[in-house]
Coordinates of N, CA and C in Angstrom, one line a residue:
Chain A
A1 N 99.6 140.6 116.4 CA 99.5 139.9 115.3 C 100.1 138.7 114.8
Q2 N 99.7 137.9 113.8 CA 100.4 136.6 113.4 C 100.7 137.6 111.7
R3 N 101.5 136.8 111.2 CA 102.0 137.2 109.8 C 102.7 136.1 109.2
V4 N 102.2 135.6 107.6 CA 103.6 135.0 106.6 C 103.8 135.6 105.7
T5 N 105.0 135.9 105.3 CA 104.8 135.8 103.7 C 106.0 135.5 103.3
Q6 N 105.6 134.8 102.0 CA 105.9 134.0 100.6 C 106.3 135.3 99.9
P7 N 107.6 135.5 99.2 CA 108.1 136.4 98.7 C 107.7 136.0 97.4
E8 N 107.9 135.3 96.9 CA 108.5 134.7 95.7 C 106.2 134.2 94.7
K9 N 105.8 134.6 94.2 CA 104.7 134.2 93.4 C 104.5 132.8 92.7
L10 N 105.7 133.2 91.5 CA 105.8 131.7 90.6 C 107.2 131.7 91.2
L11 N 107.8 129.9 91.3 CA 109.1 129.7 91.1 C 109.2 128.8 89.9
S12 N 109.8 128.9 89.1 CA 110.2 127.7 88.1 C 111.8 127.0 88.1
V13 N 111.6 126.2 88.0 CA 113.0 125.3 87.8 C 113.1 124.1 86.8
F14 N 113.9 123.6 86.4 CA 114.2 123.0 85.8 C 114.2 121.2 87.0
K15 N 113.6 120.4 86.1 CA 113.8 118.9 86.8 C 115.0 118.3 87.2
G16 N 114.9 118.0 88.1 CA 116.4 117.6 88.8 C 116.8 118.7 89.7
A17 N 116.9 119.9 89.2 CA 117.3 120.8 90.4 C 116.9 121.2 91.4
P18 N 117.7 122.0 92.5 CA 117.2 122.0 93.4 C 116.1 123.3 93.9
V19 N 115.1 123.0 94.8 CA 114.4 123.9 94.9 C 114.3 124.3 96.3
E20 N 114.2 125.8 96.5 CA 114.0 126.3 98.1 C 113.1 127.5 97.8
L21 N 111.4 127.3 98.6 CA 110.3 127.6 98.6 C 110.4 128.9 100.1
K22 N 110.6 130.1 99.6 CA 110.6 131.1 101.3 C 109.6 131.1 102.3
C23 N 109.6 131.3 103.5 CA 108.7 131.7 103.9 C 109.3 132.1 105.0
N24 N 108.5 133.3 105.6 CA 108.9 134.4 106.9 C 107.6 134.5 107.6
Y25 N 107.9 134.8 108.6 CA 106.7 134.7 109.7 C 106.6 135.9 110.8
S26 N 106.2 136.6 111.2 CA 105.9 137.6 112.3 C 105.0 136.8 113.6
Y27 N 105.2 136.6 114.8 CA 105.0 136.0 115.7 C 105.3 136.2 116.8
S28 N 104.7 136.4 117.7 CA 105.1 136.9 119.3 C 105.0 135.8 120.4
G29 N 104.9 134.5 120.1 CA 104.7 133.4 120.6 C 105.4 132.8 120.1
S30 N 105.3 131.1 120.3 CA 106.5 130.2 120.3 C 105.0 129.7 119.0
P31 N 105.8 129.7 117.6 CA 105.2 129.2 116.3 C 104.9 127.7 116.2
E32 N 103.9 127.8 115.8 CA 103.9 126.6 114.9 C 103.8 126.7 113.5
L33 N 104.4 125.7 112.9 CA 104.2 126.1 110.9 C 104.6 124.7 110.2
F34 N 103.9 125.0 109.3 CA 103.2 124.1 108.3 C 103.4 125.0 106.7
W35 N 103.1 123.5 106.2 CA 103.4 124.0 104.3 C 102.3 123.2 104.2
Y36 N 101.5 123.8 103.2 CA 100.1 123.3 102.5 C 100.4 122.8 101.4
V37 N 100.2 122.0 100.4 CA 100.1 121.6 98.8 C 98.7 121.9 98.4
Q38 N 98.5 122.6 96.6 CA 97.1 122.3 96.5 C 97.9 121.8 94.9
Y39 N 97.9 120.9 94.5 CA 97.9 120.5 92.9 C 96.9 120.6 92.1
S40 N 97.3 120.8 90.7 CA 95.7 121.0 90.0 C 94.2 120.3 90.4
R41 N 93.7 120.9 90.0 CA 92.2 120.1 90.7 C 92.3 119.3 91.3
Q42 N 92.9 119.6 92.9 CA 93.1 118.6 94.1 C 92.8 119.8 94.8
R43 N 92.8 118.9 96.1 CA 91.9 120.3 97.3 C 93.4 120.2 97.8
L44 N 93.3 121.6 98.5 CA 94.7 122.1 99.5 C 94.4 120.6 101.1
Q45 N 96.1 120.3 101.1 CA 96.3 119.6 101.6 C 97.3 119.9 102.4
L46 N 97.1 119.6 103.6 CA 98.8 119.3 104.6 C 100.3 118.8 104.1
L47 N 100.8 118.8 103.8 CA 102.6 118.9 102.9 C 103.1 118.2 104.8
L48 N 103.5 119.0 105.4 CA 104.6 118.7 106.2 C 104.0 119.5 107.4
R49 N 104.5 119.7 108.8 CA 104.4 120.7 109.8 C 105.9 120.3 110.8
H50 N 106.3 121.7 111.0 CA 107.3 121.3 111.6 C 108.1 120.8 112.8
I51 N 107.0 120.1 113.7 CA 107.2 119.8 114.9 C 107.6 118.2 114.5
S52 N 107.4 117.8 113.1 CA 106.9 116.4 113.0 C 108.6 116.1 112.2
R53 N 109.1 116.9 111.9 CA 110.9 116.9 111.9 C 110.6 115.7 110.6
E54 N 109.5 116.2 109.4 CA 109.9 114.2 109.0 C 110.1 115.2 107.6
S55 N 110.7 114.2 106.1 CA 110.6 114.3 105.1 C 109.5 113.8 104.3
I56 N 108.4 114.7 104.1 CA 107.5 114.3 102.5 C 107.7 114.6 101.2
K57 N 108.1 113.2 100.5 CA 107.8 113.5 99.0 C 109.1 114.0 98.8
G58 N 110.0 114.0 99.9 CA 111.5 114.5 99.4 C 111.7 115.8 99.8
F59 N 110.3 116.5 100.4 CA 110.5 118.1 100.9 C 110.9 118.2 102.6
T60 N 111.6 119.1 102.9 CA 111.7 119.4 104.2 C 111.9 120.4 104.4
A61 N 111.8 120.9 105.3 CA 111.7 122.4 106.3 C 111.8 122.3 108.0
D62 N 113.2 123.7 107.9 CA 113.6 123.6 108.8 C 112.8 124.9 109.9
L63 N 112.9 124.7 110.7 CA 112.6 126.3 111.7 C 113.0 126.6 112.5
N64 N 113.8 128.4 111.7 CA 115.2 129.1 111.8 C 114.5 130.2 112.6
K65 N 114.5 129.9 114.5 CA 113.7 131.4 115.2 C 113.7 132.5 114.8
G66 N 115.6 132.6 114.6 CA 116.5 133.1 114.4 C 116.3 134.7 113.5
E67 N 116.1 133.6 112.7 CA 115.7 134.3 111.2 C 114.0 134.0 110.8
T68 N 113.5 133.7 112.1 CA 111.8 134.0 111.6 C 111.8 133.2 111.0
S69 N 112.1 131.9 110.1 CA 111.7 131.9 108.1 C 111.8 129.9 108.8
F70 N 110.8 129.4 107.6 CA 111.2 128.1 107.9 C 110.5 127.9 105.9
H71 N 111.9 127.6 105.5 CA 111.9 127.5 104.3 C 111.6 126.2 103.7
L72 N 111.0 125.8 102.5 CA 110.7 124.2 102.1 C 112.3 124.2 101.4
K73 N 112.5 122.8 101.2 CA 113.4 122.2 100.0 C 113.4 121.0 100.2
K74 N 113.8 120.9 98.6 CA 114.0 119.6 98.3 C 115.5 119.5 97.3
P75 N 116.2 118.1 97.2 CA 116.9 118.7 96.9 C 116.9 118.5 95.2
F76 N 116.4 117.5 94.7 CA 116.2 117.1 93.2 C 114.8 117.4 92.9
A77 N 114.2 118.7 92.1 CA 112.9 118.4 91.9 C 112.0 117.9 90.8
Q78 N 111.0 117.4 90.8 CA 110.6 116.8 90.2 C 109.5 117.2 89.4
E79 N 108.7 116.6 88.3 CA 107.2 117.4 87.7 C 106.3 117.4 88.2
E80 N 106.1 116.3 88.9 CA 104.7 116.1 90.2 C 105.0 117.0 90.9
D81 N 105.9 117.7 91.4 CA 106.2 118.3 92.0 C 105.2 119.8 92.1
S82 N 104.9 119.9 90.7 CA 104.6 121.4 90.1 C 102.8 121.2 90.9
A83 N 103.2 122.6 91.8 CA 101.3 122.9 92.7 C 101.9 123.9 92.9
M84 N 100.9 124.6 93.6 CA 101.1 125.9 94.8 C 101.8 125.2 95.8
Y85 N 101.7 126.2 96.6 CA 102.9 125.9 97.6 C 101.9 127.1 98.9
Y86 N 101.5 127.0 100.3 CA 101.5 127.7 101.3 C 102.2 127.4 102.5
C87 N 102.7 128.5 103.1 CA 103.3 128.3 104.0 C 102.2 128.7 104.9
A88 N 102.1 128.2 106.6 CA 101.2 128.4 107.2 C 101.4 128.4 108.5
L89 N 101.2 129.2 109.5 CA 101.4 129.5 110.7 C 99.9 129.6 112.1
R90 N 100.4 128.6 112.7 CA 99.2 128.4 114.1 C 99.6 129.1 114.9
G91 N 98.7 130.1 115.0 CA 98.5 130.8 116.3 C 98.0 131.5 117.4
Y92 N 97.4 131.7 118.6 CA 97.1 131.1 119.6 C 96.6 132.7 120.2
T93 N 95.3 132.9 120.7 CA 94.5 134.4 120.8 C 93.5 133.6 122.3
G94 N 94.4 133.3 123.5 CA 93.7 132.9 124.5 C 93.5 131.3 124.5
T95 N 92.7 131.1 124.1 CA 93.0 129.3 123.9 C 92.3 128.9 122.7
A96 N 91.7 129.7 121.9 CA 91.6 129.7 120.5 C 92.5 130.1 119.8
S97 N 93.2 129.2 118.8 CA 94.6 128.9 117.6 C 93.5 128.9 116.4
K98 N 94.3 129.4 115.8 CA 93.8 130.2 113.9 C 95.1 129.7 113.2
L99 N 95.1 129.0 111.7 CA 95.6 129.0 110.9 C 95.9 130.2 110.1
T100 N 97.0 130.8 110.0 CA 97.2 131.9 109.2 C 98.4 132.0 108.0
F101 N 97.7 131.8 106.7 CA 98.5 131.2 105.2 C 99.0 132.5 104.7
G102 N 100.1 132.3 104.3 CA 100.6 133.0 103.0 C 99.8 132.9 101.8
T103 N 100.7 134.6 101.4 CA 99.8 134.2 99.8 C 100.2 133.1 98.6
G104 N 101.2 132.3 98.8 CA 101.8 131.3 97.8 C 102.9 131.6 97.4
T105 N 103.1 130.2 97.1 CA 104.5 130.3 95.6 C 104.1 128.9 94.8
R106 N 103.6 129.6 93.4 CA 103.4 128.6 92.6 C 104.8 127.9 92.5
L107 N 104.9 126.4 92.3 CA 106.1 126.0 91.9 C 106.0 125.3 90.4
Q108 N 107.0 125.4 89.7 CA 106.7 125.2 88.4 C 108.2 124.4 88.2
V109 N 107.8 122.9 87.8 CA 108.9 122.2 87.0 C 108.8 122.0 85.9
T110 N 110.1 122.6 84.6 CA 110.2 121.9 83.8 C 111.1 121.3 83.2
L111 N 111.0 120.5 82.3 CA 111.8 119.5 81.6 C 113.0 119.8 80.7
Chain B
E1 N 87.2 106.5 103.2 CA 87.4 108.2 103.7 C 86.4 108.7 103.1
A2 N 85.1 108.9 102.9 CA 84.8 109.8 102.4 C 85.3 111.7 102.9
G3 N 85.5 112.6 102.2 CA 86.4 113.8 102.2 C 84.9 114.7 102.7
V4 N 85.7 115.9 103.3 CA 85.0 117.0 103.1 C 83.7 117.5 101.4
A5 N 82.8 117.3 102.0 CA 82.2 118.1 100.7 C 81.1 119.1 100.4
Q6 N 80.9 120.0 99.7 CA 80.3 121.2 100.1 C 79.9 121.5 98.3
S7 N 78.8 122.1 98.4 CA 77.9 122.5 97.4 C 77.3 123.9 97.6
P8 N 77.2 124.9 96.7 CA 77.5 124.0 95.3 C 79.0 124.4 95.0
R9 N 79.6 123.9 93.9 CA 81.1 124.3 93.7 C 80.8 125.6 93.1
Y10 N 80.1 126.1 92.0 CA 80.5 127.7 91.8 C 78.8 128.2 91.5
K11 N 79.1 129.4 92.1 CA 77.8 130.6 92.1 C 78.2 131.7 91.3
I12 N 77.2 132.3 90.6 CA 77.5 133.7 90.3 C 75.9 134.6 90.1
I13 N 76.0 135.4 91.4 CA 74.8 136.4 91.5 C 75.5 137.8 91.2
E14 N 74.3 138.9 91.5 CA 74.2 140.0 91.3 C 75.1 141.0 92.7
K15 N 75.6 142.0 92.8 CA 75.7 142.2 94.3 C 74.0 142.9 95.0
R16 N 74.1 142.6 95.6 CA 72.7 143.5 97.1 C 72.1 141.8 96.8
Q17 N 72.3 140.6 96.1 CA 71.8 139.3 96.4 C 72.4 138.7 97.5
S18 N 71.7 137.2 98.2 CA 72.1 136.6 98.9 C 72.8 135.6 97.9
V19 N 73.1 134.6 99.1 CA 74.0 133.3 98.7 C 74.2 132.4 100.2
A20 N 74.5 131.3 99.8 CA 74.4 130.4 100.7 C 75.0 128.9 100.5
F21 N 76.3 128.4 101.3 CA 77.0 127.6 100.6 C 77.1 126.5 102.1
W22 N 77.2 125.5 101.5 CA 76.8 124.1 102.5 C 77.7 123.3 102.5
C23 N 78.4 122.8 104.0 CA 79.5 122.1 103.6 C 79.2 120.7 104.6
N24 N 79.8 119.5 104.5 CA 79.4 118.4 105.3 C 80.6 118.0 105.8
P25 N 81.4 117.9 107.1 CA 82.6 117.8 107.0 C 82.5 116.2 107.1
I26 N 83.7 115.7 107.5 CA 84.5 114.6 107.8 C 83.6 113.7 108.7
S27 N 82.6 112.6 108.8 CA 82.1 111.5 109.8 C 82.9 112.1 110.9
G28 N 82.4 112.6 112.3 CA 83.0 112.1 112.9 C 83.9 113.5 113.7
H29 N 83.8 114.3 112.4 CA 85.2 115.5 113.1 C 84.3 116.7 113.6
A30 N 84.6 116.9 114.5 CA 83.8 117.9 116.1 C 84.6 119.4 115.8
T31 N 85.4 119.8 114.6 CA 85.6 121.1 114.8 C 85.4 121.5 113.3
L32 N 85.1 122.3 113.0 CA 84.8 122.5 111.5 C 84.8 124.4 110.9
Y33 N 85.5 124.5 109.9 CA 86.3 125.6 109.7 C 86.0 126.4 108.3
W34 N 85.5 127.2 108.5 CA 85.1 128.1 107.2 C 86.6 128.7 106.5
Y35 N 86.8 129.2 105.4 CA 87.7 130.2 104.7 C 87.0 130.6 103.8
Q36 N 87.9 131.9 103.7 CA 87.6 132.9 101.9 C 89.1 132.6 101.4
Q37 N 89.2 132.4 99.7 CA 90.4 132.5 99.6 C 90.2 133.7 98.3
I38 N 90.5 135.0 98.4 CA 90.5 136.1 97.5 C 91.4 135.4 96.5
L39 N 91.6 135.6 95.2 CA 92.3 135.2 94.1 C 93.3 136.1 94.3
G40 N 94.9 135.4 94.1 CA 96.1 135.5 94.5 C 96.4 135.9 95.7
Q41 N 95.5 135.0 97.3 CA 96.5 135.4 98.4 C 96.2 133.9 99.2
G42 N 96.2 133.6 100.2 CA 96.3 132.5 101.0 C 94.8 132.8 101.5
P43 N 94.4 131.4 102.1 CA 93.3 131.3 102.9 C 93.1 132.3 103.9
K44 N 91.8 132.8 104.5 CA 91.8 133.3 105.4 C 90.3 132.6 105.9
L45 N 90.9 132.4 107.9 CA 89.5 131.8 108.2 C 88.7 133.1 108.8
L46 N 87.3 132.6 108.7 CA 86.3 133.4 108.7 C 85.7 133.1 110.3
I47 N 85.2 131.5 110.5 CA 84.6 131.5 111.4 C 85.0 130.0 112.0
Q48 N 85.4 129.1 112.9 CA 85.4 128.1 113.5 C 84.6 127.5 114.1
F49 N 84.0 126.5 114.2 CA 83.3 125.6 115.2 C 83.8 124.2 116.1
Q50 N 83.0 124.4 116.8 CA 83.5 123.2 117.5 C 81.4 122.4 118.1
N51 N 82.1 121.9 117.1 CA 80.3 120.9 117.3 C 79.4 121.8 116.8
N52 N 78.6 122.4 118.3 CA 77.7 124.1 117.6 C 78.0 124.7 118.2
G53 N 78.9 125.0 118.8 CA 79.2 126.3 119.2 C 80.6 127.0 118.6
V54 N 80.6 128.6 118.7 CA 81.6 128.8 118.0 C 82.6 129.3 118.6
V55 N 83.7 128.7 118.5 CA 85.2 129.2 119.1 C 85.9 130.0 118.2
D56 N 85.6 130.6 117.4 CA 86.3 132.1 116.7 C 85.9 132.6 115.2
D57 N 85.5 133.8 115.8 CA 84.4 134.2 114.1 C 84.6 135.9 114.7
S58 N 85.9 136.2 114.7 CA 86.6 137.5 114.6 C 87.0 138.0 113.4
Q59 N 86.6 137.1 112.4 CA 87.3 137.3 111.5 C 86.3 137.7 110.5
L60 N 84.9 136.9 110.7 CA 83.7 137.4 109.8 C 82.9 138.9 109.7
P61 N 82.9 139.0 108.7 CA 82.5 140.3 108.3 C 80.8 140.4 109.2
K62 N 80.1 140.4 110.1 CA 78.8 140.4 110.8 C 77.7 140.8 110.0
D63 N 78.2 142.2 109.7 CA 77.5 143.0 109.5 C 76.4 142.2 108.3
R64 N 77.5 141.2 106.9 CA 76.5 140.4 106.5 C 77.3 138.9 105.8
F65 N 77.6 138.7 106.6 CA 78.2 137.3 106.8 C 77.2 136.5 108.0
S66 N 76.7 135.8 107.8 CA 76.4 134.2 109.0 C 76.8 132.7 108.8
A67 N 77.2 132.6 109.5 CA 77.4 130.5 109.6 C 76.7 130.1 111.1
E68 N 76.2 129.0 110.5 CA 75.4 128.1 111.9 C 75.8 126.8 111.4
R69 N 75.9 126.2 112.3 CA 75.7 124.9 112.6 C 75.3 124.0 113.4
L70 N 73.8 124.0 113.3 CA 72.8 123.4 114.1 C 73.1 122.1 115.1
K71 N 73.2 121.3 113.9 CA 72.9 120.1 114.9 C 74.7 119.6 115.3
G72 N 75.5 120.1 114.7 CA 77.3 120.0 115.0 C 77.5 119.1 114.0
V73 N 76.8 119.1 112.9 CA 77.4 118.2 111.8 C 77.4 119.2 110.5
D74 N 76.7 119.3 109.4 CA 76.6 120.3 108.8 C 76.8 121.9 108.7
S75 N 77.3 122.3 107.9 CA 77.2 123.8 108.6 C 76.8 124.9 107.1
T76 N 76.0 125.9 107.5 CA 75.7 126.5 106.0 C 76.5 128.1 106.6
L77 N 77.1 128.5 105.5 CA 77.6 130.1 105.5 C 76.7 131.1 104.3
K78 N 76.2 131.9 105.2 CA 75.4 133.2 104.0 C 75.6 134.2 104.5
I79 N 75.8 134.9 103.5 CA 75.8 136.1 102.3 C 75.1 137.0 102.3
Q80 N 74.7 138.3 102.8 CA 73.5 139.1 102.2 C 73.8 140.7 103.1
P81 N 73.6 141.6 102.5 CA 73.8 141.3 100.8 C 75.2 141.4 100.4
A82 N 75.6 140.4 99.1 CA 76.7 140.1 98.6 C 77.3 141.5 98.3
K83 N 78.7 142.0 98.1 CA 79.2 142.9 97.5 C 80.7 142.5 97.0
L84 N 80.7 143.2 95.7 CA 81.5 142.8 94.9 C 82.6 142.2 95.0
E85 N 83.6 142.9 96.7 CA 84.7 142.2 97.1 C 84.2 140.9 97.6
D86 N 83.1 140.2 97.8 CA 82.9 138.6 98.5 C 83.4 137.9 97.2
S87 N 83.9 138.2 96.4 CA 84.2 137.3 95.2 C 85.3 136.1 95.4
A88 N 85.2 135.5 95.6 CA 86.9 134.6 96.4 C 86.1 132.9 95.9
V89 N 87.2 131.8 96.8 CA 86.3 130.5 97.1 C 86.6 130.6 98.4
Y90 N 85.6 130.0 98.7 CA 85.0 129.6 100.3 C 85.3 128.4 100.3
L91 N 86.6 128.4 101.2 CA 86.6 126.4 101.7 C 86.3 126.4 102.6
C92 N 85.7 124.9 103.1 CA 85.5 124.4 104.4 C 86.8 123.2 104.8
A93 N 86.6 123.2 106.2 CA 87.2 122.3 106.1 C 87.0 121.6 107.6
S94 N 87.8 120.2 108.0 CA 87.0 119.8 109.1 C 87.9 119.2 110.0
S95 N 88.4 119.6 111.4 CA 89.6 118.3 111.5 C 88.8 117.7 113.1
L96 N 89.6 116.4 113.7 CA 88.7 115.2 114.2 C 88.7 115.9 115.5
D97 N 89.3 117.1 116.1 CA 88.9 118.2 117.3 C 89.8 118.9 116.8
L98 N 90.2 120.1 118.2 CA 90.5 120.9 118.7 C 92.1 121.5 118.6
G99 N 92.7 120.3 119.1 CA 93.6 119.9 119.5 C 94.9 120.4 117.9
E100 N 96.2 120.9 118.5 CA 97.2 121.6 116.9 C 97.7 119.7 116.5
Q101 N 97.7 119.1 117.2 CA 97.3 117.4 116.6 C 96.8 117.3 115.5
Y102 N 95.5 118.0 115.2 CA 94.8 117.3 114.7 C 94.6 118.3 113.1
E103 N 95.0 117.2 112.4 CA 95.3 117.8 110.7 C 93.9 118.2 110.1
Q104 N 93.9 119.7 109.9 CA 92.9 120.4 109.4 C 92.4 119.7 107.7
Y105 N 91.6 118.8 106.9 CA 91.5 118.3 105.9 C 89.8 119.2 104.9
F106 N 90.3 120.0 103.8 CA 90.1 120.9 103.1 C 89.0 120.0 102.2
G107 N 87.7 120.8 102.2 CA 86.9 120.7 100.9 C 87.4 121.2 99.2
P108 N 86.9 121.1 98.4 CA 86.9 121.0 97.2 C 86.6 122.7 97.1
G109 N 86.1 123.1 98.0 CA 85.6 124.9 97.6 C 84.4 125.0 96.5
T110 N 84.1 126.1 96.7 CA 82.9 126.6 96.5 C 83.8 128.6 95.4
R111 N 83.2 128.4 94.2 CA 83.9 129.8 93.8 C 82.8 130.6 93.8
L112 N 82.4 131.6 94.0 CA 81.7 132.8 94.1 C 81.8 133.7 93.0
T113 N 81.4 133.9 92.6 CA 81.7 135.4 91.1 C 80.1 136.1 92.2
V114 N 80.7 137.5 92.1 CA 79.7 138.5 92.6 C 79.9 140.2 91.3
T115 N 78.5 139.9 90.6 CA 78.9 140.9 89.4 C 77.9 141.5 89.6

């Protein structure tokens, strides 16, 4: 079974402060991890994936297999970062794959 | 490029009634997904189509939910009869193909309230 845990429902930070959104996973195989974001009144969209090892909008995430974590980080939060963030894991059952999402963390950036 | 379209955007029904949701994926996308997102939870995959064939429907409550994608383009998700616990946002997504390199693009969702 595959499971994704996001322990915080709400994370409130001041503008310019560092951000870390936590994500832990459980999966017996080799995981593929993603972060999705949903801004107010917008659709759910992909933010980044671990295999790309890229920085998007200043966000980075490193897969730590030892700690089974994929935390999302940004050194300096901006107001426009306020959104709902979902961590997701792609797992395989036979040849079929599916995304399993965490419960999400709402990031609130205040002045 | 037009995104994934869904209708209706909102629906309120009484328990035991039937309801249907429609999804039009991005043109050329072979893979289509239906997710259920209950308030306070992340999206949960209900069914996945590749063209007009079902790839995975292991989490679809088949006693009351059904879905089809007859011509490999548009898709319909139906609930009959609805229960209170079916209140949720139903998201449709599409991707160019099945492989892990293909990004899923989500529609705006249909918010269903069962009273």
